[in-house]
Structures are given as C-alpha cells and as structure tokens.
XYZ file of C-alpha atoms in Angstrom:
303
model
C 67.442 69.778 130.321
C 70.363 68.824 132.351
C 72.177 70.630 134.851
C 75.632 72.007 135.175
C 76.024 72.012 138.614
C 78.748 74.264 140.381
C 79.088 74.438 144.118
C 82.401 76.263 146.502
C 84.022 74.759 148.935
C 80.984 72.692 151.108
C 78.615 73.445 148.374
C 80.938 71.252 146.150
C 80.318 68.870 149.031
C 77.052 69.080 147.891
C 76.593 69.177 144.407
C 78.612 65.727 144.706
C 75.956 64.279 146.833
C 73.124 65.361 144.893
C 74.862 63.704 141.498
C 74.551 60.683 143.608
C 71.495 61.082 144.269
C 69.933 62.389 141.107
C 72.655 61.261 138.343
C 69.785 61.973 135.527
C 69.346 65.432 135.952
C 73.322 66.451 136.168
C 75.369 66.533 133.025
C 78.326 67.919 134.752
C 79.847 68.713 138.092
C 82.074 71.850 138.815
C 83.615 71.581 141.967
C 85.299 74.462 143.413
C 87.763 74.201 145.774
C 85.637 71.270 147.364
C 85.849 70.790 150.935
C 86.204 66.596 151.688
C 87.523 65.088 148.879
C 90.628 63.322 150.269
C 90.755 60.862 153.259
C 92.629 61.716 155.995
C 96.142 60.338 156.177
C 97.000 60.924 159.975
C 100.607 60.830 159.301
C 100.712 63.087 157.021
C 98.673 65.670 158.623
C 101.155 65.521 161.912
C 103.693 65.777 159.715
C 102.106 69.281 158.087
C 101.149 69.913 161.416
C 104.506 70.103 162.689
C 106.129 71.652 159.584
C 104.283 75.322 160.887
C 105.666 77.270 163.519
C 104.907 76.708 167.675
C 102.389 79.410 167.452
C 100.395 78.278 164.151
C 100.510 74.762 165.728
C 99.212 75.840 169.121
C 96.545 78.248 167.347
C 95.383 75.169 165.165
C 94.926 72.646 167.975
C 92.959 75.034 169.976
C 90.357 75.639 166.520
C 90.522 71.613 166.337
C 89.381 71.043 169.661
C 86.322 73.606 169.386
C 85.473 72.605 166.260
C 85.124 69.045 167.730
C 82.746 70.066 170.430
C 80.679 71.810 167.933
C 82.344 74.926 168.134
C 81.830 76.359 164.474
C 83.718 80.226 163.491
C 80.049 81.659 163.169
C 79.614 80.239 166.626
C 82.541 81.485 167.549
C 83.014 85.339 166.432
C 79.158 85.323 167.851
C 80.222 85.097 171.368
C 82.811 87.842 170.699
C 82.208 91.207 171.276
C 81.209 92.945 168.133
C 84.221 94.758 168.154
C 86.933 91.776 168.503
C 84.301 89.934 166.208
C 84.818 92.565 163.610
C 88.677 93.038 163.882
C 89.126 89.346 163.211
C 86.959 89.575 159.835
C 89.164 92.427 158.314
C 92.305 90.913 159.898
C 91.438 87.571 157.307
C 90.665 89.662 154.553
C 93.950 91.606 155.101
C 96.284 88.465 155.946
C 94.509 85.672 153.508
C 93.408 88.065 150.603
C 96.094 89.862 149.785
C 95.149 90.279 145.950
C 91.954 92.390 147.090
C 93.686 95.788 147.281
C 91.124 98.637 146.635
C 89.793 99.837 150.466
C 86.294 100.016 148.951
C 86.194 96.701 148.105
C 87.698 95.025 151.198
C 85.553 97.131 153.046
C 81.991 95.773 151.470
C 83.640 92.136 151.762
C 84.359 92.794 155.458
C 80.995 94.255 156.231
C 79.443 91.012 154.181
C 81.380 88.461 156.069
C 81.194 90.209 159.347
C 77.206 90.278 158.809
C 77.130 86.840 157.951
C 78.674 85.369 160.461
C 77.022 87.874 163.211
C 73.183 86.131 161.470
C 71.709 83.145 163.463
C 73.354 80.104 162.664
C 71.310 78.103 159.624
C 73.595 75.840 157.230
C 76.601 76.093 159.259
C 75.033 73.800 162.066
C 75.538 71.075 159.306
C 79.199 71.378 159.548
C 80.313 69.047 162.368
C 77.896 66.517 161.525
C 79.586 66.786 157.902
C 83.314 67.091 158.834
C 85.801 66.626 161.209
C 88.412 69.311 162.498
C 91.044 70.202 159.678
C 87.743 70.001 157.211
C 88.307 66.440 156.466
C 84.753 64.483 155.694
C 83.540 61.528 157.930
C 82.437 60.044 154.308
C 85.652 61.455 151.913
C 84.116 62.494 147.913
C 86.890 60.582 146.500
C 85.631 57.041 146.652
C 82.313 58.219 146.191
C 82.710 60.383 143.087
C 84.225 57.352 141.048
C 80.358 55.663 141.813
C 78.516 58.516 140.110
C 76.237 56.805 137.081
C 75.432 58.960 134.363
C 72.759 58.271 132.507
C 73.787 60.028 129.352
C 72.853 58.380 126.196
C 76.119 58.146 124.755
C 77.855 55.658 127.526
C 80.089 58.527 128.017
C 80.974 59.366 131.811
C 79.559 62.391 133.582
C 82.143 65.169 133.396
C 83.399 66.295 137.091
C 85.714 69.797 136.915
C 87.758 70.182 139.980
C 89.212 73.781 140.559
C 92.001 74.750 143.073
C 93.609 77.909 143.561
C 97.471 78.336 143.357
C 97.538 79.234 147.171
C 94.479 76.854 147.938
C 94.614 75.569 151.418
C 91.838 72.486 149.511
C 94.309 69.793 148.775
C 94.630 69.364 144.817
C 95.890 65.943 145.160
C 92.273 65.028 146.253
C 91.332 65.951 142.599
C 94.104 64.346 140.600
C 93.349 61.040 143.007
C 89.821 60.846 141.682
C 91.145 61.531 138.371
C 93.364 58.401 138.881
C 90.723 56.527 140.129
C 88.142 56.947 137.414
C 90.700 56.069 135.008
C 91.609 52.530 136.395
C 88.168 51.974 137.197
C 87.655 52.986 133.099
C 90.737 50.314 132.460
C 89.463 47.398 134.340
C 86.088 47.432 133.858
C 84.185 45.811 130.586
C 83.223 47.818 128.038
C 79.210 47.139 128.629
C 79.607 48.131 132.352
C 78.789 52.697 132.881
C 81.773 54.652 132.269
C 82.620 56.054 135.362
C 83.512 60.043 135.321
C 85.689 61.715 133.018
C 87.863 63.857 135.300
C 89.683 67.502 134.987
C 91.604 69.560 137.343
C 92.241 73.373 136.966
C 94.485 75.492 138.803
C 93.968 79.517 139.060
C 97.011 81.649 139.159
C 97.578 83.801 142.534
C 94.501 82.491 144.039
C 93.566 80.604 147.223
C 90.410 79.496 148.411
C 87.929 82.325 147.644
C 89.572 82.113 144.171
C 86.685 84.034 142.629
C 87.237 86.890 144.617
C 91.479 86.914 144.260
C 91.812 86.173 140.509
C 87.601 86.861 139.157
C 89.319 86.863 135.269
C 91.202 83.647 135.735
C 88.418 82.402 137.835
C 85.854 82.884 135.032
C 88.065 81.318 132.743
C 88.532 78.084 134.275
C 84.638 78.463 134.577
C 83.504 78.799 131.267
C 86.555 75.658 129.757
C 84.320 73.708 131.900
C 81.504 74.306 130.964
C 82.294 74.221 127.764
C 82.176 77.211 126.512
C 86.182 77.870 126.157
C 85.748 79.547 122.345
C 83.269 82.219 123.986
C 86.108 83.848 125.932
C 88.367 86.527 124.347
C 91.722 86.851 122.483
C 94.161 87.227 125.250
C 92.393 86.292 128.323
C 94.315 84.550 130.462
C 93.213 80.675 130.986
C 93.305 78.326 133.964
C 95.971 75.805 133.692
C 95.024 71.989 133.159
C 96.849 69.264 135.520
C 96.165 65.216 134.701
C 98.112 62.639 137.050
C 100.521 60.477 135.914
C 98.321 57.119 134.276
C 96.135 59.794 132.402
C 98.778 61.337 131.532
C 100.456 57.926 130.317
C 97.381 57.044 128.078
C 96.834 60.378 126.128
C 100.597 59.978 125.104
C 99.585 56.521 123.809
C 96.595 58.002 122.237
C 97.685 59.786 119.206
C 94.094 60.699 117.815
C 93.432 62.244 121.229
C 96.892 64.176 121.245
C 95.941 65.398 117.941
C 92.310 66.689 118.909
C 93.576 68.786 121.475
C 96.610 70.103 119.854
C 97.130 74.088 121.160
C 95.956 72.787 124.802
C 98.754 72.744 127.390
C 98.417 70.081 129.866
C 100.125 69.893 132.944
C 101.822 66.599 134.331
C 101.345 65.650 137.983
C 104.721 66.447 138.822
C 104.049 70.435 137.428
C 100.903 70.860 139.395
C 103.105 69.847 142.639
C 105.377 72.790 141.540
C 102.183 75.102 140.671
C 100.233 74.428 143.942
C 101.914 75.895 147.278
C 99.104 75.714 149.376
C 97.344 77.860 152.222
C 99.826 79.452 154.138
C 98.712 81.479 157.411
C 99.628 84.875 156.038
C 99.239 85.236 152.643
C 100.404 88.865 152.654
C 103.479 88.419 154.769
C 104.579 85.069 152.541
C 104.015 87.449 149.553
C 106.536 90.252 150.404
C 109.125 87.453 151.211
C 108.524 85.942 147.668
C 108.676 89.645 146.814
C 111.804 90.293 148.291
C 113.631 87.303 147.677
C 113.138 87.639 143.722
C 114.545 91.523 144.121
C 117.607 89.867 145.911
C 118.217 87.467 142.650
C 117.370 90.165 140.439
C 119.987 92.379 142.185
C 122.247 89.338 142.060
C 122.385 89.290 139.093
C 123.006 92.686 137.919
C-alpha cells in the first residue's frame, strides 16, 4: 500500500523531498503550512519588510542576521537564562495564539515548547543548511513539486494538498503558484508524457501557523477532504475552504462535466483567497481586539 503522507511546516519540506525520491510508495502529499515553497522575490520582501513598524523591522533584521550565522531559536532561548528562556515561550503562545484560551492548556503547550527547545539540538541543526533567514529555501518546493512522477496506474497525477491558515505567516500564494504550474505543465505537455500533480489549496478559518492547535475542528476537516474521506465527517461540521488560481479556475468553468461532479462544493477564486488570507502579523492578540473593536464601532454606527 501507498502512503498518504502529511508533514507541518519543515516536515512538509520533507514529505516533498521524499515524493521525489520515492514517487512509488506516495499516493498523496498533505502539506501543511509548508515552509519553502515560494522563491524569494527580494523586492517584495523589502517592500513587506518596510510595511511593519521601526521596531518589528529592527527586531527582524537582528533574527536574520543570527539566523545566518547559524543562530537557530533553540540555539538561541538555550543561551538564555531559564527564566528569560521561559518568559519568551509563554509570551508567543500569548501574542501568536490567541485562540488557545483555557490556562490549562496554554500552560502544557508552554511547558512542551519550553522543554523542547531547552533539549540538545537534533533536527533543528538541519535548518540553516535547509533555509535562509525569513524561512525561504536555498532549493524553493515550487519548481520541484511540478517534477514529482507518480507512478499510479491510471496516468492520473499524484494528488498534493496544500493547507494555510487564515492568519498563516506561510505564504499561500506559494500553493496556488504550484497549482498554476502543474496546470500549464498539464496543458502543454502530450497526452503520453506523466501527468504532473493535481493540486488543492485549503484555507482554515482563524488559524495561523500551528493551525491544528488554533482551529483542531476546522483543522481536521481540511484533513480528512484530503484525504479523501470528506463523507466520514458530520452534519454541520464546519469545512476548510477550497481556493484554485485563476487558469484552473478558467478551465473548470469550461468543463461542464467537471462543474457538474462537484456541484454543492464551493470553490474559491484567486482573488477570494487574497481577501481570506491576512497573514502573520506580530501580535495576533493585539490585531484581534482592533478587528474587535473596529466592528463594535460599525455596529454602533449603525444603530
């Protein structure tokens, strides 16, 4: 039997370059919030760069610069004392996971992160040689997922799942470009040549990152429509939303029979998912009670 092969964040790093190198035993790929897929665009990351404020910026450069002398944040809260090692771990969980509210539970996290990152360093030594600073890859997944083979028997493509959270500081677009990708390279090619990979992007509602921890329901959702288990889940639960980019989204309006098969499926166009995706921002908790207090201020407008 095949495997369906799910990996977070670097492990989705991973799981990509094992398809590659053992296409016969995957059958799909679910890529969670995968770290590398895009290349990096320096433009556009000065431009992001400079959008935050002098303090953000400053605070990023310095991280940058460590992380490029090998510098990794295990590394890093190791040479802290335990105590300023420790407040930093809960001061994440209580600025970047703001949808973890019970004390019990973002106590256990804390202690598992703090006790983590306080263990000799093992898999995280990989991470330099891997990526550069602002977790960009020295080889970017999304000219190499496009090259997958699949050696199903059916000529179909292997099936690759990408899913982002809401609040996901992973770039989406890195998923909806491979998406575009293996649909050209579908287009041009003949129909005798492998199919490259059929392509899907999810998006969890108020999620980021660690979107199994901040939305587990939505999470598990998005987890079982790909692997293909969608009629397993109950009445009512609330489902991950689809995005496709633009040319996909192009050809399934051409393709009636297709339209028809997944009739009762809402699928989001490239121009929703750039609505639906607002990326990391530093403080999650402090962004929320402005969003919180600006919709009060309409609804009071309005009344």
């Amino acid at each position: 039997p095949k495997l369906t092969l799910a990996g977070h964040s670097m492990g989705g790093y991973l799981s990509v370059a094992y398809a590659e190198q053992y296409p016969q035993h995957v059958e799909k790929l679910i890529l969670l919030s995968p770290v590398g897929v895009p290349q990096k665009v320096e433009e556009e990351d000065t431009r992001r760069l400079n959008s935050f404020p002098l303090y953000v910026r400053a605070l990023i450069h310095t991280v940058r610069a460590m992380f490029n002398r090998g510098i990794t944040p295990g590394r890093f809260l190791r040479s802290l004392p335990h105590s300023k090692s420790r407040d930093m771990v809960n001061g994440y969980i209580a600025n970047r996971l703001p949808a973890i509210t019970c004390e019990e539970e973002q106590q256990y996290l804390g202690e598992y992160l703090y006790q983590n990152s306080m263990l000799p360093g093992s898999g995280e030594d990989c991470l330099c040689e891997i990526l550069t600073a602002g977790a960009f890859a020295r080889v970017p997944l999304i000219h190499r997922i496009p090259e997958i083979k699949s050696s199903s028997n059916d000529g179909e493509g292997l099936e690759v799942h990408f899913v982002y959270g809401e609040n996901d500081w992973m770039d989406f677009r890195g998923g909806l470009d491979v998406q575009r990708l293996c649909h050209q390279k579908k287009q041009d090619q003949s129909s005798s040549s492998p199919s490259p990979p059929k392509v899907f992007v999810h998006g969890v509602r108020n999620a980021g990152h660690l979107l199994m921890l901040e939305n587990y329901q939505e999470f598990n959702a998005a987890m079982a429509i790909a692997a293909g288990r969608e009629e397993d889940l109950p009445p009512g639960m609330s489902r991950s939303v689809e995005f496709v980019c633009d040319e996909v989204a192009a050809a399934n309006s051409a393709d009636k029979s297709r339209m028809a098969r997944s009739s009762g499926k809402v699928v989001m166009s490239e121009k929703d998912a750039a609505k639906f995706f607002r990326g990391g921002r530093f403080n999650r908790r402090e962004s929320q009670q402005r969003d919180d207090d600006a919709a009060g201020t309409v609804e009071e407008q309005k009344e």
